[in-house]
mmCIF file of C-alpha atoms and ligand atoms in Angstrom:
data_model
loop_
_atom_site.group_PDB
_atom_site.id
_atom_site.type_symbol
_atom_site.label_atom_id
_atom_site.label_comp_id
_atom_site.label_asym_id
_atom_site.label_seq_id
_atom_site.Cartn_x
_atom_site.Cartn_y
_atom_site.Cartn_z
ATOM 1 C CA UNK Y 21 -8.188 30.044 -18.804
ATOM 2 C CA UNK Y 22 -7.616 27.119 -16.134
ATOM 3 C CA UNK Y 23 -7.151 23.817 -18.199
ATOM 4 C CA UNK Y 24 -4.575 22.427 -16.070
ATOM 5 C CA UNK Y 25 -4.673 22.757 -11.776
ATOM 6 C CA UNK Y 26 -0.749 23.752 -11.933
ATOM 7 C CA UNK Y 27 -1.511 26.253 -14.611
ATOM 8 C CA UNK Y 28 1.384 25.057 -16.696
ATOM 9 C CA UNK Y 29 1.973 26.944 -19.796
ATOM 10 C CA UNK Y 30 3.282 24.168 -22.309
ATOM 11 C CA UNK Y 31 1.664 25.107 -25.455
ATOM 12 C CA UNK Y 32 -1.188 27.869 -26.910
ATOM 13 C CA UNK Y 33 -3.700 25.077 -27.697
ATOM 14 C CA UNK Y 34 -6.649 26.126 -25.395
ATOM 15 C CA UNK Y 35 -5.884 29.468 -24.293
ATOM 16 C CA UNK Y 36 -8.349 31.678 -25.498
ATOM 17 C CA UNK Y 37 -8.467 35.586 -26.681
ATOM 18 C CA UNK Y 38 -10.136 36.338 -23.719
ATOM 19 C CA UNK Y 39 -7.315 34.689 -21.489
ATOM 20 C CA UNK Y 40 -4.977 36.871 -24.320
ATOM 21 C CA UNK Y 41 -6.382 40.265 -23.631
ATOM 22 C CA UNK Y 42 -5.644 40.176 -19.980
ATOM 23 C CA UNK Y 43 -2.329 38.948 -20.161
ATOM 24 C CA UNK Y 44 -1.877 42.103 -22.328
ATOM 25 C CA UNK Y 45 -4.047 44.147 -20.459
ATOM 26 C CA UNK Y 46 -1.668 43.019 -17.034
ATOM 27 C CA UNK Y 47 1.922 43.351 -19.825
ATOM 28 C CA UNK Y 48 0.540 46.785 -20.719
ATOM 29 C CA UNK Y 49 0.139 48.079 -17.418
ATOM 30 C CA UNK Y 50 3.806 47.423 -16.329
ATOM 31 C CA UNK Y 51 5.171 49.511 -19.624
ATOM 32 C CA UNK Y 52 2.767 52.350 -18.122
ATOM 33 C CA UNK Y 53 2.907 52.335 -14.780
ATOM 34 C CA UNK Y 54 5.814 50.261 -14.028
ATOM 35 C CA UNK Y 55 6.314 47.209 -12.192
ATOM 36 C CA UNK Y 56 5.286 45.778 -8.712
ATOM 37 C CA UNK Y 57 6.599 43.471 -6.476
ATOM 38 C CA UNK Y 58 3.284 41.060 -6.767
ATOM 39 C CA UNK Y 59 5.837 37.694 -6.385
ATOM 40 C CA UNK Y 60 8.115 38.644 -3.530
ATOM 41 C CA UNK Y 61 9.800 35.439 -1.600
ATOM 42 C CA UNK Y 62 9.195 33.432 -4.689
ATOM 43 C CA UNK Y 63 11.629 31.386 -6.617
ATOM 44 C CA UNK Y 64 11.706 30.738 -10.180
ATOM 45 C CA UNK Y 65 13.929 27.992 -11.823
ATOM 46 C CA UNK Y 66 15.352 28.762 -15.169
ATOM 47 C CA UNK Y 67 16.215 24.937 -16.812
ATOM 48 C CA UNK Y 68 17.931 25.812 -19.865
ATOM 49 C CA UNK Y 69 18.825 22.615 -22.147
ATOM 50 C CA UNK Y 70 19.011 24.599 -25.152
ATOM 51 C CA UNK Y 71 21.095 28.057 -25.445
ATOM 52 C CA UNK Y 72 18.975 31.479 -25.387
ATOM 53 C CA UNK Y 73 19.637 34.929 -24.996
ATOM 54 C CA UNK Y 74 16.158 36.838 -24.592
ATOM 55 C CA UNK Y 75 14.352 34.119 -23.398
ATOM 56 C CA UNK Y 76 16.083 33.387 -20.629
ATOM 57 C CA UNK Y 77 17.548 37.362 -19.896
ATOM 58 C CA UNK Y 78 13.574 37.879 -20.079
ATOM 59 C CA UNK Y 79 11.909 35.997 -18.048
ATOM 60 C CA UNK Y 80 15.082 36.222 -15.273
ATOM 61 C CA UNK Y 81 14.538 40.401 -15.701
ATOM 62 C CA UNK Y 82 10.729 40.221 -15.178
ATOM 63 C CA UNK Y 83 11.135 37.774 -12.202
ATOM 64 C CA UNK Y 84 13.335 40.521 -10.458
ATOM 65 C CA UNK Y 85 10.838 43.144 -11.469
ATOM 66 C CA UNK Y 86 8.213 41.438 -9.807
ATOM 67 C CA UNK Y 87 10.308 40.889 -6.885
ATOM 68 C CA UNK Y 88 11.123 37.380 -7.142
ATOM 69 C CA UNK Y 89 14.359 35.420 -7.051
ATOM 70 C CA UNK Y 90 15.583 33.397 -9.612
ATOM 71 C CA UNK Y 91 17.750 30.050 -9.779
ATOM 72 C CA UNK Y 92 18.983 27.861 -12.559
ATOM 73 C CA UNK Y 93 21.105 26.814 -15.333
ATOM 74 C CA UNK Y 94 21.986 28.103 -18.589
ATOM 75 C CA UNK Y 95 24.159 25.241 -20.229
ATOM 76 C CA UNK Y 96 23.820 20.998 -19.573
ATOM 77 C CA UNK Y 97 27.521 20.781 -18.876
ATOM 78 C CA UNK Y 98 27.199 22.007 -15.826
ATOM 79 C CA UNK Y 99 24.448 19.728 -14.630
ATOM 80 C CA UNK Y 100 23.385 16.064 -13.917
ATOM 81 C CA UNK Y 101 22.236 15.915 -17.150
ATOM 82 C CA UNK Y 102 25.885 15.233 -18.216
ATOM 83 C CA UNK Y 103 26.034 12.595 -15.952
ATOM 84 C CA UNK Y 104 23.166 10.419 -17.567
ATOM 85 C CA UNK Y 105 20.580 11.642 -15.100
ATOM 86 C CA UNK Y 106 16.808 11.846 -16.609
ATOM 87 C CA UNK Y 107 14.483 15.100 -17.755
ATOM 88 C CA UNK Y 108 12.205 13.539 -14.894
ATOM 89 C CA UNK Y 109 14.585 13.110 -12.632
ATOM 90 C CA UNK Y 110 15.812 16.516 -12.696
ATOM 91 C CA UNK Y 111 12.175 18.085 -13.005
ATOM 92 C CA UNK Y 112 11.209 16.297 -9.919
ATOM 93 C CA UNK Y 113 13.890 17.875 -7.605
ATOM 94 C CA UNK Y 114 13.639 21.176 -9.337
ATOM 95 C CA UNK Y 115 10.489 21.512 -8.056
ATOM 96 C CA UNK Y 116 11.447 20.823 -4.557
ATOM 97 C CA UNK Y 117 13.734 23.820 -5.192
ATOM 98 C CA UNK Y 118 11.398 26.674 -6.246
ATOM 99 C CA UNK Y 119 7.295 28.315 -6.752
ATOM 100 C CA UNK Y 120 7.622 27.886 -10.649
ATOM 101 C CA UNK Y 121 10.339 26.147 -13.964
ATOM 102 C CA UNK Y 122 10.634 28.383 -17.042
ATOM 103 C CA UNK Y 123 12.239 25.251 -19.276
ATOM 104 C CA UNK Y 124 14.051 25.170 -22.330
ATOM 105 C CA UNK Y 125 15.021 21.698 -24.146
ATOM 106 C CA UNK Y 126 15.876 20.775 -27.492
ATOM 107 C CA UNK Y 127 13.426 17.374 -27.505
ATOM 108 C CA UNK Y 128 10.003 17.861 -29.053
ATOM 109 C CA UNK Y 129 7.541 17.042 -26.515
ATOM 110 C CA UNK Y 130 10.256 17.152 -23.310
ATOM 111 C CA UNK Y 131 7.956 20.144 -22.260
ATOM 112 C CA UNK Y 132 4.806 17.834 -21.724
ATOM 113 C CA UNK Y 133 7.202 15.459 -20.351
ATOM 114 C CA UNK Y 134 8.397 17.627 -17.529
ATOM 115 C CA UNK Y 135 5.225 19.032 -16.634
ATOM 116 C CA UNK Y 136 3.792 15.533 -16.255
ATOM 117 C CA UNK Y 137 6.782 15.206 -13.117
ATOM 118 C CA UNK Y 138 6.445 18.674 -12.217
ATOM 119 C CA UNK Y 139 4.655 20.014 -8.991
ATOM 120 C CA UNK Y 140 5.404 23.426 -9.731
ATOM 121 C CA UNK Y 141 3.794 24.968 -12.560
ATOM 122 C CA UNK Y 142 6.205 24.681 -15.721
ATOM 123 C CA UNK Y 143 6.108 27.376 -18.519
ATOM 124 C CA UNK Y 144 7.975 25.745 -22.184
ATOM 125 C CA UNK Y 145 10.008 28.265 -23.410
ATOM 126 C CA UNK Y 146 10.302 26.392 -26.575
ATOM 127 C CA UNK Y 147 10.832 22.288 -26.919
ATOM 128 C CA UNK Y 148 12.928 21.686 -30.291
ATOM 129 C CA UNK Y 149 11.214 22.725 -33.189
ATOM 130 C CA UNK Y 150 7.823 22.283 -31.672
ATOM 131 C CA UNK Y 151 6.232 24.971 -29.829
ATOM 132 C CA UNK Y 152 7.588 28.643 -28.136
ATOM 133 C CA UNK Y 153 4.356 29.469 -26.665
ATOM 134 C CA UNK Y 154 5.465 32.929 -24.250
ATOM 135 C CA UNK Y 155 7.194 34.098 -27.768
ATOM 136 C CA UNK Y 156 3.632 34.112 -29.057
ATOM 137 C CA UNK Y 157 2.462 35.967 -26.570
ATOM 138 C CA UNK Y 158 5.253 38.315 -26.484
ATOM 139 C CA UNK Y 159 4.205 38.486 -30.666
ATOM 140 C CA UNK Y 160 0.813 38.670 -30.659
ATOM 141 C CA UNK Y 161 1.592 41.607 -27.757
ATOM 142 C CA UNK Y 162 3.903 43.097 -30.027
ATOM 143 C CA UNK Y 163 1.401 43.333 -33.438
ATOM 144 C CA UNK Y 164 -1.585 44.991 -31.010
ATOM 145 C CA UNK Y 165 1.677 47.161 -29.651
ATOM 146 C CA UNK Y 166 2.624 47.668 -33.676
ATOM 147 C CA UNK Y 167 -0.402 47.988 -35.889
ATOM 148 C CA UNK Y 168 -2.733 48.407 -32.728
ATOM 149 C CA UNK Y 169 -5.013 45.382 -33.463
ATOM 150 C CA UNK Y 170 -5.258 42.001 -33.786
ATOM 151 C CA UNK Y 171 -7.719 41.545 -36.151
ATOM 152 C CA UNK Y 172 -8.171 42.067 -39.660
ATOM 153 C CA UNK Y 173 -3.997 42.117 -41.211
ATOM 154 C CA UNK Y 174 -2.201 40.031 -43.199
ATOM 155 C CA UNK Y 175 1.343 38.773 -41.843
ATOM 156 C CA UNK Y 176 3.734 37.248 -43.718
ATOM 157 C CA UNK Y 177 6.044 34.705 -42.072
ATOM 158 C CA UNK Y 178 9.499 34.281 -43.858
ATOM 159 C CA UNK Y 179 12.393 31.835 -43.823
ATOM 160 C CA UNK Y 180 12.261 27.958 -42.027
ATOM 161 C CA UNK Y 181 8.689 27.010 -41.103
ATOM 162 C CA UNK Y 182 9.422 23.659 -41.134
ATOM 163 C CA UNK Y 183 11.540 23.804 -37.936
ATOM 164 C CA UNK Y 184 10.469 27.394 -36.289
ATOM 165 C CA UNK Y 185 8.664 26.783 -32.935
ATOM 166 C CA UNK Y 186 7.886 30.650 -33.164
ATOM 167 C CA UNK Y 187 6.099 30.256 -36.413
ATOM 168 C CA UNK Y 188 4.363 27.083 -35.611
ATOM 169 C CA UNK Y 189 2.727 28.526 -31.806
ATOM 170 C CA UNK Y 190 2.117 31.882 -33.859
ATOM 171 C CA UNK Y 191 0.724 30.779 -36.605
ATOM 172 C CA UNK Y 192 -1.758 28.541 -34.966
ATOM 173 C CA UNK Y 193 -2.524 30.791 -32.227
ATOM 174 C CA UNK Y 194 -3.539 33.399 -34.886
ATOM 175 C CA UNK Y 195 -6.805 31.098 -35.274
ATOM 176 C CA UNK Y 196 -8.351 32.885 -32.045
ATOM 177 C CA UNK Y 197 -8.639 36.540 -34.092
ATOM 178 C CA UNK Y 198 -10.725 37.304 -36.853
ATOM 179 C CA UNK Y 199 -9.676 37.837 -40.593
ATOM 180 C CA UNK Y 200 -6.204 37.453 -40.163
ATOM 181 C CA UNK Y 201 -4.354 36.388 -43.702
ATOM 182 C CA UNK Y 202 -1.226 34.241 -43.199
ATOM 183 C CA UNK Y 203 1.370 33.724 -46.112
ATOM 184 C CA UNK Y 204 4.400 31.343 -45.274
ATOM 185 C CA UNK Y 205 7.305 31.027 -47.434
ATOM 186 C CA UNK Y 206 10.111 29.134 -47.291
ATOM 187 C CA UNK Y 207 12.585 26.874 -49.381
ATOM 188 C CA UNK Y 208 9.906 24.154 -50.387
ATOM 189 C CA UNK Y 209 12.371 22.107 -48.323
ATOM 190 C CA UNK Y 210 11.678 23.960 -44.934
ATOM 191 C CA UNK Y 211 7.477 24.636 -45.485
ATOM 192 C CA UNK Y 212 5.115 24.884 -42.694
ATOM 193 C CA UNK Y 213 4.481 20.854 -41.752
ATOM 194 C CA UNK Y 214 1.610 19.724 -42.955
ATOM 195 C CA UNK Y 215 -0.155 19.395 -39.413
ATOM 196 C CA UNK Y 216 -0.411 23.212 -38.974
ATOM 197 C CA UNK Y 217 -1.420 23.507 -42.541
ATOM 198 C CA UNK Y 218 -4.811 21.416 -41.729
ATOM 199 C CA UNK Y 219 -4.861 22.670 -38.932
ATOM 200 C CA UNK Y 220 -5.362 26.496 -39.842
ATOM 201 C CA UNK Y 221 -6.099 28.457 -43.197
ATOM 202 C CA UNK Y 222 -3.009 30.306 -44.733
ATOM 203 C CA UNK Y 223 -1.250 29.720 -48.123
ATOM 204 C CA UNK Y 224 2.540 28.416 -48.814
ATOM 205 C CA UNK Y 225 4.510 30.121 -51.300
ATOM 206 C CA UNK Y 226 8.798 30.454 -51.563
ATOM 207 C CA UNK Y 227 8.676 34.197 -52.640
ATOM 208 C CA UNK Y 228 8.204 36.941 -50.366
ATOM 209 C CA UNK Y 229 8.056 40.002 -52.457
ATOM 210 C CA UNK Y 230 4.414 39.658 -54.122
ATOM 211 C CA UNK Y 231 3.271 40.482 -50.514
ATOM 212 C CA UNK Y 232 5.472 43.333 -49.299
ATOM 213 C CA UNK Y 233 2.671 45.548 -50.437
ATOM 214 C CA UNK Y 234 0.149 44.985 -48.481
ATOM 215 C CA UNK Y 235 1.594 42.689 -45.752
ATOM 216 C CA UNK Y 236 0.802 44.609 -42.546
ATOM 217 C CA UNK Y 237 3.024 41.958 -40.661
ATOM 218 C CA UNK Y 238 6.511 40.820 -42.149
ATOM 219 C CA UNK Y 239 7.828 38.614 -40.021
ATOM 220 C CA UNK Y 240 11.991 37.099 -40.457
ATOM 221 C CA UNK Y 241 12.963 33.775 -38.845
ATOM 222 C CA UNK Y 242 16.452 32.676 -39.780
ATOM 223 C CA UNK Y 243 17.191 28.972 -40.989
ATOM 224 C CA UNK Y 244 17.485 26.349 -38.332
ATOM 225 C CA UNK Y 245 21.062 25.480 -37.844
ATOM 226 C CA UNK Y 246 20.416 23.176 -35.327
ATOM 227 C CA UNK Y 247 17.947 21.362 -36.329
ATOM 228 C CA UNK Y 248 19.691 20.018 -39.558
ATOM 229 C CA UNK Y 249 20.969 16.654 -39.913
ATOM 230 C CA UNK Y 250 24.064 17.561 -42.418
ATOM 231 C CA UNK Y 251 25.805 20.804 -42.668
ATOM 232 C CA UNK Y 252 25.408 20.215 -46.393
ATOM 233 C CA UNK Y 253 21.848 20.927 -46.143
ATOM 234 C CA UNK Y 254 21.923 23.560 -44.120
ATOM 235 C CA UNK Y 255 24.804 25.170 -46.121
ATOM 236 C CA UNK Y 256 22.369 25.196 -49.386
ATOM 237 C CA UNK Y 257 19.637 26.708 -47.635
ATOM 238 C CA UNK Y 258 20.770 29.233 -45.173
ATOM 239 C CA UNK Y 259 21.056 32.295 -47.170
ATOM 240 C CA UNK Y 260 17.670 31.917 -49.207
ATOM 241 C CA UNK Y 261 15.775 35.123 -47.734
ATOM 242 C CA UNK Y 262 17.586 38.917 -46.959
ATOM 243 C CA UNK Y 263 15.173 41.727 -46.396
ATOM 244 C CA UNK Y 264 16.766 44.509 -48.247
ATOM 245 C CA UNK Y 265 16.321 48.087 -48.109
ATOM 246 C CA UNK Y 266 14.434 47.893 -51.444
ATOM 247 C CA UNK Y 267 12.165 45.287 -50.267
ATOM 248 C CA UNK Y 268 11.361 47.716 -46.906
ATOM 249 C CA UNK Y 269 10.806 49.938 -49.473
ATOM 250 C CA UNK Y 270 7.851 48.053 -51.060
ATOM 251 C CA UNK Y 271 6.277 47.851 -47.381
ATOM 252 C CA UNK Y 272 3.425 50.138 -46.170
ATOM 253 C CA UNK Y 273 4.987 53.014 -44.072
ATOM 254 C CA UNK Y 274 2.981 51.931 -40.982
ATOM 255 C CA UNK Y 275 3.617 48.007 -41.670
ATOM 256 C CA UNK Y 276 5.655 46.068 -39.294
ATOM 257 C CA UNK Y 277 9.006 43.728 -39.258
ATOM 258 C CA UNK Y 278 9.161 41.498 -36.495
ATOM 259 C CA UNK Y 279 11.344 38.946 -35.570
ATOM 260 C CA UNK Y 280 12.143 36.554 -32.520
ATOM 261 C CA UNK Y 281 15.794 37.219 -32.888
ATOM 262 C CA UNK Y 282 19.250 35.969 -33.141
ATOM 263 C CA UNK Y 283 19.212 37.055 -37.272
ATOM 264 C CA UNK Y 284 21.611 35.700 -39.461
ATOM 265 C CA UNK Y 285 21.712 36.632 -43.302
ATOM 266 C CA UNK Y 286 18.202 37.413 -43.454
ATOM 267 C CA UNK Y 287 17.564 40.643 -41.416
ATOM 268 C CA UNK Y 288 20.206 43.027 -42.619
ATOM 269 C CA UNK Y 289 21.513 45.489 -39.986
ATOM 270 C CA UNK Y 290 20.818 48.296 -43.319
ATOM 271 C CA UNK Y 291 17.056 47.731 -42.777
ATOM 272 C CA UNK Y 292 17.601 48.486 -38.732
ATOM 273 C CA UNK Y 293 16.807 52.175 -38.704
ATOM 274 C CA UNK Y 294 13.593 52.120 -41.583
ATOM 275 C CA UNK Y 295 10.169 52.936 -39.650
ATOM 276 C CA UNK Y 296 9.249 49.413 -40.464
ATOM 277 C CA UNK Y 297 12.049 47.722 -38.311
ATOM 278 C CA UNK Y 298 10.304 46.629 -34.995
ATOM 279 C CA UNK Y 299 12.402 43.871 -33.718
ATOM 280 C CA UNK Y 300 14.288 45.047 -31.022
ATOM 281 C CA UNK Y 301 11.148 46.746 -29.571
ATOM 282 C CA UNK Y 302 9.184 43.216 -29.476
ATOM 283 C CA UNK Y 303 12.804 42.329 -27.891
ATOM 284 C CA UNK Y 304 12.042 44.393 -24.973
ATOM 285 C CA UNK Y 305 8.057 43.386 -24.695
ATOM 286 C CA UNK Y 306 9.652 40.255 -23.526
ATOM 287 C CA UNK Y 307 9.982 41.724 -19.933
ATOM 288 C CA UNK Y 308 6.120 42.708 -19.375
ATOM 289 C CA UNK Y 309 4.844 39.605 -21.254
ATOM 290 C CA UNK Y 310 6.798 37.237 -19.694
ATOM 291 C CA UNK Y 311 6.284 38.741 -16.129
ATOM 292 C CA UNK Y 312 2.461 39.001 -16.787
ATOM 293 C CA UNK Y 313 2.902 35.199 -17.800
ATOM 294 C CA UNK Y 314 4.660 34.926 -14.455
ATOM 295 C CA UNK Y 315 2.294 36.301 -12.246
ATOM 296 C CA UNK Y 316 -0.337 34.070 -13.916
ATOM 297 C CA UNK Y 317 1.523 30.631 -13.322
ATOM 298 C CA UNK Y 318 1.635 31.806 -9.994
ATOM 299 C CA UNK Y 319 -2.142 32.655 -9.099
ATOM 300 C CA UNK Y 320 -1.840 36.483 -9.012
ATOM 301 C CA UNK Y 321 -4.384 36.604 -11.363
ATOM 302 C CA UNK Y 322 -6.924 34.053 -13.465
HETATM 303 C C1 LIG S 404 13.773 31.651 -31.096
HETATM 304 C C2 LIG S 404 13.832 30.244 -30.542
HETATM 305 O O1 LIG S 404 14.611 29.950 -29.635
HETATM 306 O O2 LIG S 404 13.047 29.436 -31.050
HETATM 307 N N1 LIG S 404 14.492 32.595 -30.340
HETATM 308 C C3 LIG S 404 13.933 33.200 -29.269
HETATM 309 O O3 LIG S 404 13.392 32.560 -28.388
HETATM 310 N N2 LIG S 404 13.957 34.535 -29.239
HETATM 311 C C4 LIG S 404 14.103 31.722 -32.530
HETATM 312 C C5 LIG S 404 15.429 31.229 -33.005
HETATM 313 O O4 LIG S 404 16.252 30.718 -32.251
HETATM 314 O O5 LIG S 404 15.665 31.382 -34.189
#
């Protein structure tokens, strides 16, 4: 995959399985044999607009793995950017600064917008409630790693589709593999936007539990906070999913739970120890995927 001479990584639209299987293929390799210092003297900038745990911890851990340094921010108060300055403005001299950005930023489309500036390759790790595109690849990574395939399953996403970037990059990514059945429920308030829904075939429903059974995928995303206008809202809606044990129960033994992580109310720490629970393992695929992704921005391989 080459569709853009920086090799910027902004969404998944136009990557290809192909492009997929080597990533893994590369990610796979460094939980086997370990990592190697393939990006020594480089410098990666980590622009964080938006807070993040894993994302950022991620991608800074798999930059040291491969031997690279690693500058940046992790809050706006600290920056320009609470001085008035421009997305562009800081993209531009960020770039003087370092090989490749790894950007957070709650605007939809401020992704796009800094790669346009940018004359370092830029990878979005997520742009509001639009796109997350290295947590699909860390996902997608972490069903072959689960199930060992990517074709042929059924995955069930739970909880706010309207405003999950994870769900929305998954769920249209999951176009490139074959027979793959996608069920998303949510509050009829928070469904998958319409967009995705014409864009790819999978059906909308507000109940989970008629597909524990013979979901092969369950996969939690908590409600949105942040991207709700009242509190009010958000207060209604925020408790409207909670995997419990008996629920788990219902699941095929070999069936996984995944989640991007932070959980609220509905990933119960009770469920943490059933086979099933596989979210703090796709927590640590992070590292390999994201380095993989690394080394690709950067030209160690195509
Ligand atoms: C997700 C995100 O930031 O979109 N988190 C993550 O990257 N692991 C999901 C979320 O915040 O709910």
């Amino acid at each position: 995959m080459n569709t853009n001479p920086l090799n910027h990584y902004i969404t998944t639209d136009g990557i290809t399985r192909d492009w997929l299987e080597r990533l893994f293929k590369r990610a796979r390799s460094f939980v086997d044999k370990g990592f190697v210092h393939t990006l020594p003297e480089k410098i990666i900038a980590t622009c964080f607009f938006e807070p993040s745990t894993r994302t950022r911890l991620s991608f800074t851990a798999a930059a040291h793995r491969l031997g690279a340094n690693v500058i940046g921010f992790d809050t706006t108060s600290s920056t320009s950017t609470s001085k008035g300055e421009t997305l562009e403005d800081t993209i531009r001299m960020v770039s003087s600064y370092c090989d490749a950005i790894v950007m957070r930023h709650p605007e939809t489309g401020s992704a796009a917008q800094a790669a346009a500036v940018a004359t370092v390759p830029v990878i979005n790790a997520g742009d509001g409630n639009n796109a997350h595109p290295s947590q699909t690849a860390l996902d997608l990574f972490t069903i072959q790693q689960g199930i060992g395939r990517l074709d042929d399953f059924t995955i069930v996403m739970v909880g706010d589709m309207l405003n999950s970037r994870v769900a929305h990059s998954l769920a249209t990514t999951l176009g490139l593999f074959r027979n793959v059945t996608q069920v998303w429920v949510s509050p009829q308030a928070l469904a998958m936007p319409r967009t995705i829904q014409q864009q790819v075939a999978g059906s909308v429903d507000t109940t989970y539990q008629p597909y524990l059974a013979t979901a092969d995928i369950v996969m939690m995303t908590r409600v949105q906070q942040e991207r709700f206008a009242n509190k009010y809202d958000y207060e209604k809606l925020k408790n409207s999913y909670c995997l419990s044990l008996e629920d788990v129960g219902q699941m095929k033994p070999e069936a996984k739970i995944i989640s991007p992580l932070p959980r609220t109310s509905e990933l119960p720490t009770t469920i943490d120890h059933q086979a099933q629970a596989y979210y703090f393992q796709q927590a640590g695929f992070g590292v390999p995927v994201r380095a993989a992704l690394l080394e690709w921005v950067l030209g160690v391989w195509q």
